[in-house]
């Protein structure tokens, strides 16, 4: 079974059925799992999170399953402080998890693929900030 992370840009996920789902859980009823979702607030943030250096880190984590951030830095041939900063950003957005392995943090990825959706306006955006520009 493929584990997919559904990613949208600039929209909030529909939570209209949240009350029903919580009620079913409280009543010990079976609940259908919802797909995992990540909402990115702006196109600029999306570009920062999914820049090539971060995608390289995600790929290295999946392919090599490093035991620590330091090992990950060696795999991608980058300085550990830079990789640590990028790894924490990915973890802050839920794209990776950091598991305690003694004194080290082991980066892990729980999904197999991304699915992107959402509307991206081509007019009215300041390309540096994603703030709408007055016409």
mmCIF file of C-alpha atoms in Angstrom:
data_model
loop_
_atom_site.group_PDB
_atom_site.id
_atom_site.type_symbol
_atom_site.label_atom_id
_atom_site.label_comp_id
_atom_site.label_asym_id
_atom_site.label_seq_id
_atom_site.Cartn_x
_atom_site.Cartn_y
_atom_site.Cartn_z
ATOM 1 C CA UNK A 1 0.000 0.000 0.000
ATOM 2 C CA UNK A 2 1.410 3.385 -1.014
ATOM 3 C CA UNK A 3 1.446 6.029 1.707
ATOM 4 C CA UNK A 4 0.689 9.425 0.180
ATOM 5 C CA UNK A 5 1.042 12.892 1.675
ATOM 6 C CA UNK A 6 -1.554 15.228 0.103
ATOM 7 C CA UNK A 7 -0.231 18.789 -0.162
ATOM 8 C CA UNK A 8 -2.256 21.913 -0.925
ATOM 9 C CA UNK A 9 -1.095 25.487 -1.361
ATOM 10 C CA UNK A 10 -2.923 28.425 0.186
ATOM 11 C CA UNK A 11 -6.097 26.607 1.195
ATOM 12 C CA UNK A 12 -7.192 25.081 4.431
ATOM 13 C CA UNK A 13 -8.301 21.453 4.572
ATOM 14 C CA UNK A 14 -12.024 20.762 4.851
ATOM 15 C CA UNK A 15 -12.747 19.936 8.490
ATOM 16 C CA UNK A 16 -16.543 19.956 8.239
ATOM 17 C CA UNK A 17 -16.753 16.325 9.376
ATOM 18 C CA UNK A 18 -14.389 16.754 12.338
ATOM 19 C CA UNK A 19 -17.148 16.843 14.984
ATOM 20 C CA UNK A 20 -18.690 13.615 13.623
ATOM 21 C CA UNK A 21 -15.303 11.896 13.526
ATOM 22 C CA UNK A 22 -14.458 12.903 17.103
ATOM 23 C CA UNK A 23 -17.892 11.759 18.255
ATOM 24 C CA UNK A 24 -17.379 8.363 16.603
ATOM 25 C CA UNK A 25 -13.980 7.979 18.268
ATOM 26 C CA UNK A 26 -15.494 8.867 21.669
ATOM 27 C CA UNK A 27 -18.190 6.244 21.090
ATOM 28 C CA UNK A 28 -15.553 3.595 20.213
ATOM 29 C CA UNK A 29 -16.948 3.323 16.683
ATOM 30 C CA UNK A 30 -14.800 2.430 13.667
ATOM 31 C CA UNK A 31 -13.543 5.507 11.858
ATOM 32 C CA UNK A 32 -12.330 5.581 8.259
ATOM 33 C CA UNK A 33 -8.825 7.027 8.119
ATOM 34 C CA UNK A 34 -8.540 10.318 6.261
ATOM 35 C CA UNK A 35 -5.610 10.834 3.949
ATOM 36 C CA UNK A 36 -2.675 12.671 5.477
ATOM 37 C CA UNK A 37 -2.652 16.318 4.447
ATOM 38 C CA UNK A 38 -0.299 19.264 4.596
ATOM 39 C CA UNK A 39 -1.464 22.795 3.833
ATOM 40 C CA UNK A 40 1.288 25.206 2.774
ATOM 41 C CA UNK A 41 0.233 28.805 3.379
ATOM 42 C CA UNK A 42 1.857 30.430 0.347
ATOM 43 C CA UNK A 43 3.648 29.794 -2.901
ATOM 44 C CA UNK A 44 6.832 31.369 -1.481
ATOM 45 C CA UNK A 45 6.763 28.958 1.486
ATOM 46 C CA UNK A 46 6.122 26.048 -0.864
ATOM 47 C CA UNK A 47 9.175 27.049 -2.921
ATOM 48 C CA UNK A 48 11.336 27.280 0.200
ATOM 49 C CA UNK A 49 10.246 23.932 1.628
ATOM 50 C CA UNK A 50 10.517 22.015 -1.647
ATOM 51 C CA UNK A 51 13.761 23.592 -2.903
ATOM 52 C CA UNK A 52 16.247 21.160 -4.463
ATOM 53 C CA UNK A 53 18.441 20.883 -1.343
ATOM 54 C CA UNK A 54 15.461 19.753 0.765
ATOM 55 C CA UNK A 55 14.276 17.313 -1.907
ATOM 56 C CA UNK A 56 17.810 15.874 -1.967
ATOM 57 C CA UNK A 57 17.593 15.371 1.811
ATOM 58 C CA UNK A 58 14.211 13.637 1.553
ATOM 59 C CA UNK A 59 15.518 11.329 -1.162
ATOM 60 C CA UNK A 60 18.659 10.488 0.842
ATOM 61 C CA UNK A 61 16.584 9.729 3.951
ATOM 62 C CA UNK A 62 14.324 7.357 2.012
ATOM 63 C CA UNK A 63 17.120 5.638 0.091
ATOM 64 C CA UNK A 64 19.787 5.327 2.812
ATOM 65 C CA UNK A 65 17.867 5.473 6.125
ATOM 66 C CA UNK A 66 20.653 7.369 7.932
ATOM 67 C CA UNK A 67 21.061 6.845 11.672
ATOM 68 C CA UNK A 68 21.627 10.554 12.360
ATOM 69 C CA UNK A 69 21.580 14.043 10.873
ATOM 70 C CA UNK A 70 25.396 13.942 10.789
ATOM 71 C CA UNK A 71 25.291 10.764 8.673
ATOM 72 C CA UNK A 72 22.710 12.414 6.409
ATOM 73 C CA UNK A 73 25.054 15.398 5.980
ATOM 74 C CA UNK A 74 27.845 13.027 4.896
ATOM 75 C CA UNK A 75 25.530 11.324 2.400
ATOM 76 C CA UNK A 76 24.632 14.611 0.687
ATOM 77 C CA UNK A 77 28.142 16.046 1.123
ATOM 78 C CA UNK A 78 27.015 19.164 3.011
ATOM 79 C CA UNK A 79 27.984 20.769 6.309
ATOM 80 C CA UNK A 80 26.074 19.325 9.311
ATOM 81 C CA UNK A 81 24.829 22.730 10.607
ATOM 82 C CA UNK A 82 23.213 23.499 7.227
ATOM 83 C CA UNK A 83 21.627 20.052 7.044
ATOM 84 C CA UNK A 84 20.429 20.352 10.648
ATOM 85 C CA UNK A 85 18.663 23.626 9.804
ATOM 86 C CA UNK A 86 16.991 22.109 6.734
ATOM 87 C CA UNK A 87 16.021 18.928 8.593
ATOM 88 C CA UNK A 88 14.370 20.914 11.387
ATOM 89 C CA UNK A 89 12.423 22.942 8.814
ATOM 90 C CA UNK A 90 11.203 19.710 7.178
ATOM 91 C CA UNK A 91 10.277 18.337 10.597
ATOM 92 C CA UNK A 92 8.409 21.545 11.502
ATOM 93 C CA UNK A 93 6.183 20.999 8.456
ATOM 94 C CA UNK A 94 5.702 17.296 9.216
ATOM 95 C CA UNK A 95 7.592 16.093 6.162
ATOM 96 C CA UNK A 96 9.996 14.060 8.296
ATOM 97 C CA UNK A 97 10.138 12.828 11.856
ATOM 98 C CA UNK A 98 13.168 12.971 14.126
ATOM 99 C CA UNK A 99 13.519 9.919 16.337
ATOM 100 C CA UNK A 100 15.826 9.970 19.363
ATOM 101 C CA UNK A 101 18.697 7.507 18.898
ATOM 102 C CA UNK A 102 20.772 8.108 22.017
ATOM 103 C CA UNK A 103 22.286 11.575 21.616
ATOM 104 C CA UNK A 104 21.557 11.620 17.876
ATOM 105 C CA UNK A 105 18.328 12.373 16.033
ATOM 106 C CA UNK A 106 17.416 9.903 13.296
ATOM 107 C CA UNK A 107 15.455 11.450 10.398
ATOM 108 C CA UNK A 108 12.667 9.254 9.001
ATOM 109 C CA UNK A 109 10.024 9.643 6.296
ATOM 110 C CA UNK A 110 6.674 7.892 6.737
ATOM 111 C CA UNK A 111 5.193 8.387 3.234
ATOM 112 C CA UNK A 112 6.092 7.065 -0.217
ATOM 113 C CA UNK A 113 4.891 9.915 -2.411
ATOM 114 C CA UNK A 114 3.469 13.435 -2.557
ATOM 115 C CA UNK A 115 0.240 14.468 -4.225
ATOM 116 C CA UNK A 116 -0.021 18.203 -4.921
ATOM 117 C CA UNK A 117 -3.301 20.038 -5.442
ATOM 118 C CA UNK A 118 -4.717 23.512 -5.107
ATOM 119 C CA UNK A 119 -5.053 26.708 -7.030
ATOM 120 C CA UNK A 120 -2.046 28.930 -7.656
ATOM 121 C CA UNK A 121 -3.010 32.421 -8.857
ATOM 122 C CA UNK A 122 -0.858 33.822 -11.647
ATOM 123 C CA UNK A 123 -2.014 37.423 -11.191
ATOM 124 C CA UNK A 124 -1.912 39.763 -8.258
ATOM 125 C CA UNK A 125 1.027 38.255 -6.373
ATOM 126 C CA UNK A 126 4.249 39.892 -5.278
ATOM 127 C CA UNK A 127 6.725 37.148 -6.335
ATOM 128 C CA UNK A 128 8.887 37.809 -3.271
ATOM 129 C CA UNK A 129 6.213 37.552 -0.602
ATOM 130 C CA UNK A 130 3.007 36.006 -2.045
ATOM 131 C CA UNK A 131 1.134 39.069 -0.774
ATOM 132 C CA UNK A 132 -1.556 40.191 -3.207
ATOM 133 C CA UNK A 133 -0.628 43.335 -5.103
ATOM 134 C CA UNK A 134 -3.261 46.033 -5.586
ATOM 135 C CA UNK A 135 -4.256 46.397 -9.256
#
